[in-house]
Amino acid sequence: MSRTTLGALAALGALAAAAPAQAAQVPLAGGSTTLKLDGATARVLTGAGFRVAPVAPAKAGSAGIAFPISGGRVDIARDGSNLVVTGVTASLTQRGATALNKAFGVRAFKRGIRLGTVRIAAEPKNLRFTGGATSLAVDPGALQALQSLGVTPGLVAPATANADGSFGFPIAPGSTVDAKTLAGTIGHAGGITLTKGGTTVALTDFDVVIDATPSLLATVNGSAQKVEILSLDVTATSPPTATAKLTKAAADALNAAFGTTALAEGLTLGVATVRPTL
């Protein structure tokens, strides 16, 4: 029999049976699947005149033949920011064996032939958070300004006061950002209240919006539509932090609520630190 090239095992990859995937949730942006051909199978194929070789962009290396991941979806909620699966055995299916026997005019391929082991290293397009918290370290100057106006800050559960004096706001499960740029929206539960006399302004259910002009939106006294109350100057640290400053709309609304003109756009309220969990 003449030597025949099996292009990159691409056909075999589609015809092989591997471990079932988890429920599709997160789109994939890249990564690779590597097939290390079983030694015994490789010897049988070589003896029968077959040659296994990659077709670009697949590449052969010491670990096997690597196939770039071009897309797909997978649930990686409990596997960190990347998904790595190793030790998966790839075996030929009946349909695969029939197709290959027909293609090459042989009867050599049988169901269950062990092709090798598979390693999948997938890079998600998005990061989906399962929880975590964002803390806000209130600027002493802002706190003094509020107290001088007779305004007392408070918390709306499940927000908490941390031991270091900062406020903690739980991150809503399911919040999603881009894995590379971190662009997206991070939702939160709880909030803060600002009270003066009989007037209370409740700012709750924060959304940290990461885009070209990062900001924080909040529900104001249960409003149906969220309002941009803070601009965020994000610093690329680990974990990421952001200097939170009052927007003009928020300053005007608070001044009207508390009968003052002291609160101005750009007032630094504090530094927020985002610590999500995957």
Short mmCIF file of C-alpha atoms in Angstrom, two decimals:
data_model
loop_
_atom_site.label_atom_id
_atom_site.label_comp_id
_atom_site.label_asym_id
_atom_site.label_seq_id
_atom_site.Cartn_x
_atom_site.Cartn_y
_atom_site.Cartn_z
CA MET A 1 0.00 0.00 0.00
CA SER A 2 1.36 3.48 -0.83
CA ARG A 3 2.18 5.83 2.03
CA THR A 4 -0.80 8.11 2.66
CA THR A 5 -0.91 11.33 4.67
CA LEU A 6 -3.72 11.67 7.22
CA GLY A 7 -3.97 15.46 7.28
CA ALA A 8 -3.31 16.70 10.82
CA LEU A 9 -5.58 13.99 12.14
CA ALA A 10 -8.22 16.65 11.58
CA ALA A 11 -10.66 14.06 10.33
CA LEU A 12 -9.76 11.70 13.14
CA GLY A 13 -10.22 14.45 15.68
CA ALA A 14 -13.78 14.98 14.50
CA LEU A 15 -14.47 11.27 14.43
CA ALA A 16 -12.88 10.33 17.75
CA ALA A 17 -14.85 9.87 20.95
CA ALA A 18 -13.59 11.90 23.93
CA ALA A 19 -14.91 12.94 27.31
CA PRO A 20 -18.24 14.82 27.18
CA ALA A 21 -18.02 18.58 27.54
CA GLN A 22 -19.62 20.52 30.36
CA ALA A 23 -22.63 22.74 29.79
CA ALA A 24 -21.81 25.53 27.33
CA GLN A 25 -21.60 28.88 29.06
CA VAL A 26 -18.48 30.93 28.26
CA PRO A 27 -17.31 31.60 24.68
CA LEU A 28 -13.69 30.65 23.97
CA ALA A 29 -11.20 33.07 22.42
CA GLY A 30 -8.23 30.79 21.87
CA GLY A 31 -5.99 28.08 23.22
CA SER A 32 -5.18 24.68 21.79
CA THR A 33 -6.07 21.00 21.86
CA THR A 34 -3.07 18.66 21.69
CA LEU A 35 -3.31 15.03 20.60
CA LYS A 36 -0.45 12.75 21.57
CA LEU A 37 -0.72 9.72 19.32
CA ASP A 38 -0.69 6.35 21.07
CA GLY A 39 2.64 4.59 20.46
CA ALA A 40 1.15 1.24 19.53
CA THR A 41 -1.37 2.83 17.18
CA ALA A 42 1.38 4.90 15.55
CA ARG A 43 3.44 1.76 14.89
CA VAL A 44 0.46 -0.04 13.37
CA LEU A 45 -0.33 2.93 11.11
CA THR A 46 3.30 3.21 10.01
CA GLY A 47 3.49 -0.50 9.31
CA ALA A 48 0.36 -0.26 7.19
CA GLY A 49 1.85 2.56 5.13
CA PHE A 50 0.05 5.49 6.72
CA ARG A 51 1.78 8.72 7.69
CA VAL A 52 0.34 11.16 10.20
CA ALA A 53 1.22 14.82 9.60
CA PRO A 54 -0.25 18.18 10.66
CA VAL A 55 -2.05 20.58 8.35
CA ALA A 56 -1.50 24.26 9.16
CA PRO A 57 -2.26 25.95 11.43
CA ALA A 58 -1.94 22.71 13.40
CA LYS A 59 1.64 22.04 14.49
CA ALA A 60 3.56 18.94 15.52
CA GLY A 61 5.75 19.16 18.61
CA SER A 62 7.27 17.04 21.33
CA ALA A 63 3.93 16.98 23.18
CA GLY A 64 1.96 15.88 20.11
CA ILE A 65 -0.05 17.64 17.42
CA ALA A 66 -1.55 20.93 18.60
CA PHE A 67 -4.78 22.21 17.05
CA PRO A 68 -5.58 25.91 17.70
CA ILE A 69 -8.97 26.50 19.29
CA SER A 70 -10.94 28.83 17.02
CA GLY A 71 -14.16 29.06 19.00
CA GLY A 72 -16.72 27.20 21.02
CA ARG A 73 -18.30 27.53 24.44
CA VAL A 74 -17.61 25.80 27.73
CA ASP A 75 -18.50 26.11 31.40
CA ILE A 76 -15.32 27.07 33.28
CA ALA A 77 -16.92 28.61 36.34
CA ARG A 78 -15.02 26.31 38.68
CA ASP A 79 -11.78 26.07 36.71
CA GLY A 80 -10.29 29.54 37.13
CA SER A 81 -9.65 31.94 34.27
CA ASN A 82 -8.40 29.19 31.94
CA LEU A 83 -9.66 25.68 31.34
CA VAL A 84 -7.10 22.87 31.21
CA VAL A 85 -8.19 19.27 30.72
CA THR A 86 -5.58 16.50 30.58
CA GLY A 87 -5.52 12.73 30.32
CA VAL A 88 -8.57 12.41 28.06
CA THR A 89 -8.41 9.24 25.97
CA ALA A 90 -9.41 9.57 22.31
CA SER A 91 -10.74 6.40 20.68
CA LEU A 92 -12.10 5.81 17.21
CA THR A 93 -15.89 5.62 16.86
CA GLN A 94 -17.71 3.17 14.60
CA ARG A 95 -18.60 5.96 12.17
CA GLY A 96 -15.00 7.10 12.16
CA ALA A 97 -13.68 3.62 11.48
CA THR A 98 -16.20 3.08 8.66
CA ALA A 99 -15.35 6.43 7.05
CA LEU A 100 -11.60 5.80 7.15
CA ASN A 101 -11.87 2.26 5.83
CA LYS A 102 -13.99 3.54 2.95
CA ALA A 103 -11.62 6.44 2.23
CA PHE A 104 -8.54 4.23 2.04
CA GLY A 105 -10.09 1.00 0.77
CA VAL A 106 -9.01 -1.03 3.78
CA ARG A 107 -10.51 -2.84 6.76
CA ALA A 108 -7.78 -1.90 9.20
CA PHE A 109 -9.73 0.65 11.24
CA LYS A 110 -11.93 -0.68 14.02
CA ARG A 111 -14.18 0.91 16.58
CA GLY A 112 -12.38 1.53 19.87
CA ILE A 113 -8.86 1.83 18.47
CA ARG A 114 -6.98 4.06 20.91
CA LEU A 115 -5.72 7.09 19.01
CA GLY A 116 -3.98 8.69 21.95
CA THR A 117 -4.48 11.17 24.75
CA VAL A 118 -5.83 14.70 24.49
CA ARG A 119 -4.85 17.84 26.40
CA ILE A 120 -7.14 20.87 26.10
CA ALA A 121 -5.92 24.31 27.12
CA ALA A 122 -8.71 26.79 26.40
CA GLU A 123 -8.63 30.56 26.83
CA PRO A 124 -12.03 32.10 27.58
CA LYS A 125 -13.23 35.19 25.77
CA ASN A 126 -14.98 36.36 28.93
CA LEU A 127 -14.44 35.98 32.65
CA ARG A 128 -17.58 35.17 34.60
CA PHE A 129 -17.42 35.92 38.30
CA THR A 130 -19.03 33.70 40.91
CA GLY A 131 -18.69 36.21 43.73
CA GLY A 132 -16.11 38.23 45.59
CA ALA A 133 -16.39 41.80 46.81
CA THR A 134 -15.45 45.38 46.05
CA SER A 135 -14.20 47.44 48.97
CA LEU A 136 -14.37 51.22 49.20
CA ALA A 137 -11.86 52.99 51.41
CA VAL A 138 -13.59 56.31 52.08
CA ASP A 139 -11.41 59.39 51.65
CA PRO A 140 -11.00 61.19 55.01
CA GLY A 141 -11.60 64.54 53.33
CA ALA A 142 -14.88 63.37 51.82
CA LEU A 143 -16.02 61.92 55.14
CA GLN A 144 -15.20 65.18 56.91
CA ALA A 145 -17.08 67.16 54.25
CA LEU A 146 -20.20 65.01 54.72
CA GLN A 147 -20.03 65.24 58.50
CA SER A 148 -19.65 69.02 58.35
CA LEU A 149 -22.92 69.11 56.40
CA GLY A 150 -24.63 66.94 59.00
CA VAL A 151 -24.80 63.99 56.59
CA THR A 152 -24.29 60.54 58.11
CA PRO A 153 -23.29 57.60 55.90
CA GLY A 154 -24.70 54.13 56.51
CA LEU A 155 -24.82 50.72 54.86
CA VAL A 156 -27.53 48.72 53.12
CA ALA A 157 -27.21 44.95 53.64
CA PRO A 158 -25.51 42.80 52.51
CA ALA A 159 -22.84 45.49 52.38
CA THR A 160 -20.52 45.32 55.39
CA ALA A 161 -18.07 47.45 57.33
CA ASN A 162 -14.62 45.87 57.06
CA ALA A 163 -12.07 45.69 59.88
CA ASP A 164 -9.80 48.18 58.07
CA GLY A 165 -12.57 50.79 58.02
CA SER A 166 -13.54 50.29 54.39
CA PHE A 167 -16.98 49.29 53.14
CA GLY A 168 -17.46 45.93 51.39
CA PHE A 169 -20.01 45.31 48.64
CA PRO A 170 -20.58 41.70 47.44
CA ILE A 171 -20.07 41.11 43.72
CA ALA A 172 -23.14 39.65 42.05
CA PRO A 173 -22.58 36.12 40.67
CA GLY A 174 -22.72 36.04 36.88
CA SER A 175 -21.01 39.39 36.31
CA THR A 176 -18.94 39.13 33.13
CA VAL A 177 -15.94 41.02 31.73
CA ASP A 178 -13.66 40.57 28.73
CA ALA A 179 -10.77 38.26 29.64
CA LYS A 180 -8.15 40.50 27.99
CA THR A 181 -9.40 44.07 28.36
CA LEU A 182 -11.63 43.53 31.44
CA ALA A 183 -14.30 45.60 29.69
CA GLY A 184 -17.75 44.80 31.00
CA THR A 185 -20.09 45.34 33.94
CA ILE A 186 -19.59 44.09 37.49
CA GLY A 187 -22.80 44.09 39.50
CA HIS A 188 -23.00 44.37 43.29
CA ALA A 189 -25.48 43.82 46.08
CA GLY A 190 -26.17 46.20 48.95
CA GLY A 191 -25.26 49.86 49.02
CA ILE A 192 -24.95 52.96 51.18
CA THR A 193 -27.29 55.53 52.68
CA LEU A 194 -26.69 59.22 53.25
CA THR A 195 -28.93 60.70 55.94
CA LYS A 196 -29.51 64.25 57.16
CA GLY A 197 -32.39 64.81 59.52
CA GLY A 198 -35.45 63.23 57.98
CA THR A 199 -33.90 62.94 54.51
CA THR A 200 -32.23 59.71 53.40
CA VAL A 201 -30.72 58.99 50.01
CA ALA A 202 -30.15 55.28 49.37
CA LEU A 203 -27.61 54.33 46.71
CA THR A 204 -27.79 50.59 46.01
CA ASP A 205 -27.09 47.76 43.56
CA PHE A 206 -23.90 49.26 42.16
CA ASP A 207 -22.70 48.49 38.64
CA VAL A 208 -19.01 49.05 37.98
CA VAL A 209 -18.85 49.71 34.24
CA ILE A 210 -15.40 49.21 32.71
CA ASP A 211 -15.05 50.85 29.30
CA ALA A 212 -13.21 53.85 27.84
CA THR A 213 -14.60 56.00 30.68
CA PRO A 214 -15.10 53.70 33.70
CA SER A 215 -17.91 54.64 36.05
CA LEU A 216 -20.15 53.42 38.85
CA LEU A 217 -23.91 53.37 38.44
CA ALA A 218 -26.43 52.98 41.25
CA THR A 219 -30.11 52.72 41.94
CA VAL A 220 -31.19 55.90 43.76
CA ASN A 221 -33.97 55.40 46.32
CA GLY A 222 -35.23 52.37 44.41
CA SER A 223 -35.36 54.10 41.02
CA ALA A 224 -36.06 51.89 38.02
CA GLN A 225 -33.13 53.32 36.06
CA LYS A 226 -29.60 53.43 37.42
CA VAL A 227 -27.70 56.72 37.57
CA GLU A 228 -23.99 57.32 37.00
CA ILE A 229 -22.88 58.64 40.39
CA LEU A 230 -19.10 58.13 40.31
CA SER A 231 -16.36 58.38 37.73
CA LEU A 232 -13.58 55.83 38.19
CA ASP A 233 -9.88 56.37 37.54
CA VAL A 234 -8.73 52.77 37.21
CA THR A 235 -5.18 51.70 38.08
CA ALA A 236 -3.87 48.49 36.52
CA THR A 237 -2.72 46.84 39.73
CA SER A 238 -3.44 43.42 41.19
CA PRO A 239 -6.09 43.53 42.47
CA PRO A 240 -7.26 46.50 40.36
CA THR A 241 -8.09 49.73 42.18
CA ALA A 242 -10.00 52.83 41.14
CA THR A 243 -10.19 56.35 42.53
CA ALA A 244 -13.90 57.16 42.82
CA LYS A 245 -15.01 60.75 42.18
CA LEU A 246 -18.45 62.32 42.36
CA THR A 247 -20.13 63.07 39.02
CA LYS A 248 -21.86 66.39 38.34
CA ALA A 249 -25.27 64.70 38.19
CA ALA A 250 -24.70 63.06 41.58
CA ALA A 251 -23.36 66.26 43.14
CA ASP A 252 -26.35 68.27 41.91
CA ALA A 253 -28.82 65.64 43.15
CA LEU A 254 -27.23 65.38 46.60
CA ASN A 255 -27.00 69.16 46.96
CA ALA A 256 -30.71 69.42 46.13
CA ALA A 257 -31.61 66.62 48.55
CA PHE A 258 -29.68 68.09 51.48
CA GLY A 259 -30.19 71.79 50.75
CA THR A 260 -26.55 72.69 50.15
CA THR A 261 -24.15 73.69 47.40
CA ALA A 262 -21.03 72.27 49.05
CA LEU A 263 -20.76 69.04 47.08
CA ALA A 264 -18.94 69.48 43.78
CA GLU A 265 -18.17 67.39 40.73
CA GLY A 266 -14.80 65.67 41.09
CA LEU A 267 -14.92 65.28 44.88
CA THR A 268 -12.85 62.18 45.67
CA LEU A 269 -14.99 59.81 47.72
CA GLY A 270 -12.33 57.14 48.10
CA VAL A 271 -10.48 54.26 46.49
CA ALA A 272 -12.32 51.13 45.37
CA THR A 273 -10.60 47.74 45.17
CA VAL A 274 -12.22 44.96 43.16
CA ARG A 275 -11.57 41.37 44.32
CA PRO A 276 -13.73 39.00 42.26
CA THR A 277 -13.75 35.21 42.46
CA LEU A 278 -14.07 32.91 39.47
#
